[in-house]
Amino acid sequence: MTTKLAAYWERQLDKMDQRELRHAKRLPGWRTRKHRRTLAVVVAAGDLGLVAGALVFTTGDDWVYGAVWVSSMLVGASAFVLLRILTGRMSGGFSRLLDEREREWRHRVTYIGFQILSYLMIAAMIYGILVADTENGGFRGAMMLSALLVTGTTIPTIILGWALPDDDPEDFEEGMA
């Protein structure tokens, strides 16, 4: 059984590596710190929009909530996908293709992201307690929890997008060959 599981795991890792290699060839003109930082700001703004949408959930007009939530989700998710492509393997899960520097970056931002996510979950818990006795308090707490959970999961990619130096063009050309 363990050999079947190990073979399955190897196939999954191979699939992830192939996907990463495909993404590494995308958007070559965008692989600068300036573009990554712009996308990091857009993702953070999308996250803040989700939190703002959760704050107005069931407290006013439904169209305000819908407009804020949907626009924030579309803008933030689009920028997040682009940022994940630009930060490469470091923002992904498991990759055997990481060098020591990339592995160090990934571990560092993963730890920071976990810490921030933990604090955001505490904030969601406090918000849930504060709105528990209000009308639709459970729904409002759940919406804030989901907004802060999405925000927390984007933090490592935002940090990588902001902090990574420009790619070396020679390394990128070697990867294209």
CSV table of C-alpha atoms in Angstrom, one decimal:
chain,number,residue,atom,x,y,z
A,1,MET,CA,0.0,0.0,0.0
A,2,THR,CA,2.8,2.4,0.8
A,3,THR,CA,4.4,1.9,-2.6
A,4,LYS,CA,1.1,2.8,-4.3
A,5,LEU,CA,0.8,5.8,-2.1
A,6,ALA,CA,4.4,6.8,-2.8
A,7,ALA,CA,3.9,6.4,-6.6
A,8,TYR,CA,0.7,8.4,-6.4
A,9,TRP,CA,2.6,11.2,-4.5
A,10,GLU,CA,5.4,11.2,-7.1
A,11,ARG,CA,2.9,11.6,-9.9
A,12,GLN,CA,1.2,14.5,-8.1
A,13,LEU,CA,4.5,16.2,-7.6
A,14,ASP,CA,5.4,15.7,-11.2
A,15,LYS,CA,2.1,17.3,-12.3
A,16,MET,CA,2.8,20.3,-10.0
A,17,ASP,CA,6.3,20.6,-11.3
A,18,GLN,CA,5.0,20.6,-14.9
A,19,ARG,CA,2.4,23.3,-14.1
A,20,GLU,CA,5.1,25.4,-12.5
A,21,LEU,CA,7.3,25.1,-15.5
A,22,ARG,CA,4.4,26.1,-17.8
A,23,HIS,CA,3.7,29.2,-15.6
A,24,ALA,CA,7.4,30.1,-15.5
A,25,LYS,CA,7.2,31.0,-19.2
A,26,ARG,CA,4.2,33.3,-18.9
A,27,LEU,CA,4.2,37.1,-18.7
A,28,PRO,CA,8.0,37.6,-19.3
A,29,GLY,CA,7.6,41.4,-19.6
A,30,TRP,CA,5.8,41.6,-16.2
A,31,ARG,CA,8.5,39.9,-14.2
A,32,THR,CA,9.7,43.1,-12.5
A,33,ARG,CA,9.4,44.3,-8.9
A,34,LYS,CA,7.3,47.2,-10.1
A,35,HIS,CA,4.6,45.0,-11.7
A,36,ARG,CA,4.7,42.6,-8.7
A,37,ARG,CA,4.3,45.4,-6.2
A,38,THR,CA,1.4,46.9,-8.2
A,39,LEU,CA,-0.4,43.5,-8.2
A,40,ALA,CA,0.4,43.1,-4.5
A,41,VAL,CA,-1.4,46.4,-3.8
A,42,VAL,CA,-4.3,45.4,-5.9
A,43,VAL,CA,-4.7,42.1,-4.1
A,44,ALA,CA,-4.5,43.9,-0.7
A,45,ALA,CA,-7.1,46.4,-1.9
A,46,GLY,CA,-9.3,43.5,-3.0
A,47,ASP,CA,-8.9,41.9,0.5
A,48,LEU,CA,-9.9,45.2,2.1
A,49,GLY,CA,-12.9,45.4,-0.2
A,50,LEU,CA,-14.0,41.9,1.0
A,51,VAL,CA,-13.6,43.0,4.6
A,52,ALA,CA,-15.6,46.2,3.9
A,53,GLY,CA,-18.3,44.1,2.2
A,54,ALA,CA,-18.5,41.9,5.2
A,55,LEU,CA,-18.9,44.9,7.4
A,56,VAL,CA,-21.9,46.2,5.5
A,57,PHE,CA,-23.5,42.7,5.1
A,58,THR,CA,-27.2,42.8,6.1
A,59,THR,CA,-26.8,46.3,7.6
A,60,GLY,CA,-27.9,48.3,4.5
A,61,ASP,CA,-28.9,47.8,1.0
A,62,ASP,CA,-28.1,44.5,-0.5
A,63,TRP,CA,-26.8,46.0,-3.7
A,64,VAL,CA,-24.1,47.9,-1.9
A,65,TYR,CA,-22.8,44.7,-0.3
A,66,GLY,CA,-23.1,42.8,-3.6
A,67,ALA,CA,-21.3,45.5,-5.6
A,68,VAL,CA,-18.5,45.7,-3.0
A,69,TRP,CA,-18.1,42.0,-2.5
A,70,VAL,CA,-18.3,40.9,-6.2
A,71,SER,CA,-16.0,43.7,-7.5
A,72,SER,CA,-13.5,43.1,-4.7
A,73,MET,CA,-13.5,39.4,-5.4
A,74,LEU,CA,-13.1,39.8,-9.2
A,75,VAL,CA,-10.3,42.4,-9.0
A,76,GLY,CA,-8.5,40.7,-6.1
A,77,ALA,CA,-8.7,37.2,-7.5
A,78,SER,CA,-7.5,38.3,-10.9
A,79,ALA,CA,-4.6,40.1,-9.4
A,80,PHE,CA,-3.9,37.2,-7.1
A,81,VAL,CA,-3.7,34.7,-10.0
A,82,LEU,CA,-1.3,37.0,-11.9
A,83,LEU,CA,0.8,37.5,-8.8
A,84,ARG,CA,1.0,33.8,-8.2
A,85,ILE,CA,2.3,33.3,-11.7
A,86,LEU,CA,4.9,36.1,-11.3
A,87,THR,CA,6.1,34.8,-7.9
A,88,GLY,CA,6.5,31.4,-9.3
A,89,ARG,CA,7.1,28.2,-7.4
A,90,MET,CA,7.8,30.0,-4.1
A,91,SER,CA,4.1,30.8,-3.6
A,92,GLY,CA,3.0,27.3,-4.4
A,93,GLY,CA,2.9,24.3,-2.1
A,94,PHE,CA,5.4,21.6,-2.7
A,95,SER,CA,8.1,21.9,-5.4
A,96,ARG,CA,11.2,19.9,-5.8
A,97,LEU,CA,12.5,22.6,-8.2
A,98,LEU,CA,13.1,25.2,-5.5
A,99,ASP,CA,16.7,26.2,-4.8
A,100,GLU,CA,17.9,27.1,-1.3
A,101,ARG,CA,17.2,30.8,-1.6
A,102,GLU,CA,13.7,30.1,-2.9
A,103,ARG,CA,13.0,27.6,-0.2
A,104,GLU,CA,14.2,30.1,2.5
A,105,TRP,CA,11.9,32.8,1.0
A,106,ARG,CA,8.9,30.4,1.0
A,107,HIS,CA,9.5,29.3,4.6
A,108,ARG,CA,9.8,32.8,5.8
A,109,VAL,CA,6.7,34.1,4.2
A,110,THR,CA,4.7,31.0,5.1
A,111,TYR,CA,5.5,31.5,8.7
A,112,ILE,CA,4.6,35.2,8.6
A,113,GLY,CA,1.4,34.4,6.7
A,114,PHE,CA,0.4,31.8,9.3
A,115,GLN,CA,1.0,34.3,12.1
A,116,ILE,CA,-1.1,37.0,10.4
A,117,LEU,CA,-3.8,34.4,9.6
A,118,SER,CA,-3.9,33.4,13.3
A,119,TYR,CA,-4.4,37.1,14.3
A,120,LEU,CA,-7.1,37.6,11.7
A,121,MET,CA,-9.0,34.6,13.0
A,122,ILE,CA,-8.9,36.0,16.5
A,123,ALA,CA,-10.2,39.3,15.0
A,124,ALA,CA,-13.0,37.3,13.3
A,125,MET,CA,-13.9,35.6,16.5
A,126,ILE,CA,-14.1,38.9,18.4
A,127,TYR,CA,-16.2,40.4,15.6
A,128,GLY,CA,-18.5,37.4,15.7
A,129,ILE,CA,-18.9,37.9,19.5
A,130,LEU,CA,-19.7,41.6,19.0
A,131,VAL,CA,-22.4,41.0,16.4
A,132,ALA,CA,-23.8,37.8,17.9
A,133,ASP,CA,-26.8,39.5,19.5
A,134,THR,CA,-27.6,41.7,16.4
A,135,GLU,CA,-30.0,40.7,13.7
A,136,ASN,CA,-28.4,38.2,11.4
A,137,GLY,CA,-25.3,38.1,13.7
A,138,GLY,CA,-24.4,34.6,12.7
A,139,PHE,CA,-24.4,35.5,9.0
A,140,ARG,CA,-22.5,38.6,9.6
A,141,GLY,CA,-19.9,36.7,11.6
A,142,ALA,CA,-19.6,34.1,8.9
A,143,MET,CA,-19.1,36.7,6.2
A,144,MET,CA,-16.3,38.4,8.2
A,145,LEU,CA,-14.7,35.1,8.9
A,146,SER,CA,-14.7,34.2,5.2
A,147,ALA,CA,-13.3,37.7,4.3
A,148,LEU,CA,-10.5,37.5,6.8
A,149,LEU,CA,-9.7,33.9,5.9
A,150,VAL,CA,-9.3,34.9,2.2
A,151,THR,CA,-7.2,37.8,3.3
A,152,GLY,CA,-5.0,35.6,5.5
A,153,THR,CA,-4.4,33.1,2.7
A,154,THR,CA,-3.3,35.8,0.3
A,155,ILE,CA,-0.7,37.3,2.7
A,156,PRO,CA,2.3,35.1,1.7
A,157,THR,CA,1.9,35.8,-2.0
A,158,ILE,CA,1.5,39.6,-1.3
A,159,ILE,CA,4.7,39.6,0.8
A,160,LEU,CA,6.5,37.7,-2.0
A,161,GLY,CA,5.2,40.0,-4.6
A,162,TRP,CA,6.3,43.0,-2.6
A,163,ALA,CA,9.7,41.9,-1.4
A,164,LEU,CA,11.2,39.8,-4.2
A,165,PRO,CA,13.9,41.4,-6.3
A,166,ASP,CA,13.7,41.6,-10.0
A,167,ASP,CA,14.3,38.4,-11.9
A,168,ASP,CA,17.6,38.1,-13.6
A,169,PRO,CA,16.8,38.2,-17.4
A,170,GLU,CA,19.6,35.7,-18.1
A,171,ASP,CA,18.1,33.2,-15.8
A,172,PHE,CA,14.7,33.6,-17.4
A,173,GLU,CA,16.2,33.2,-20.9
A,174,GLU,CA,17.9,29.9,-19.8
A,175,GLY,CA,14.6,28.7,-18.5
A,176,MET,CA,12.9,29.4,-21.8
A,177,ALA,CA,15.4,27.3,-23.8
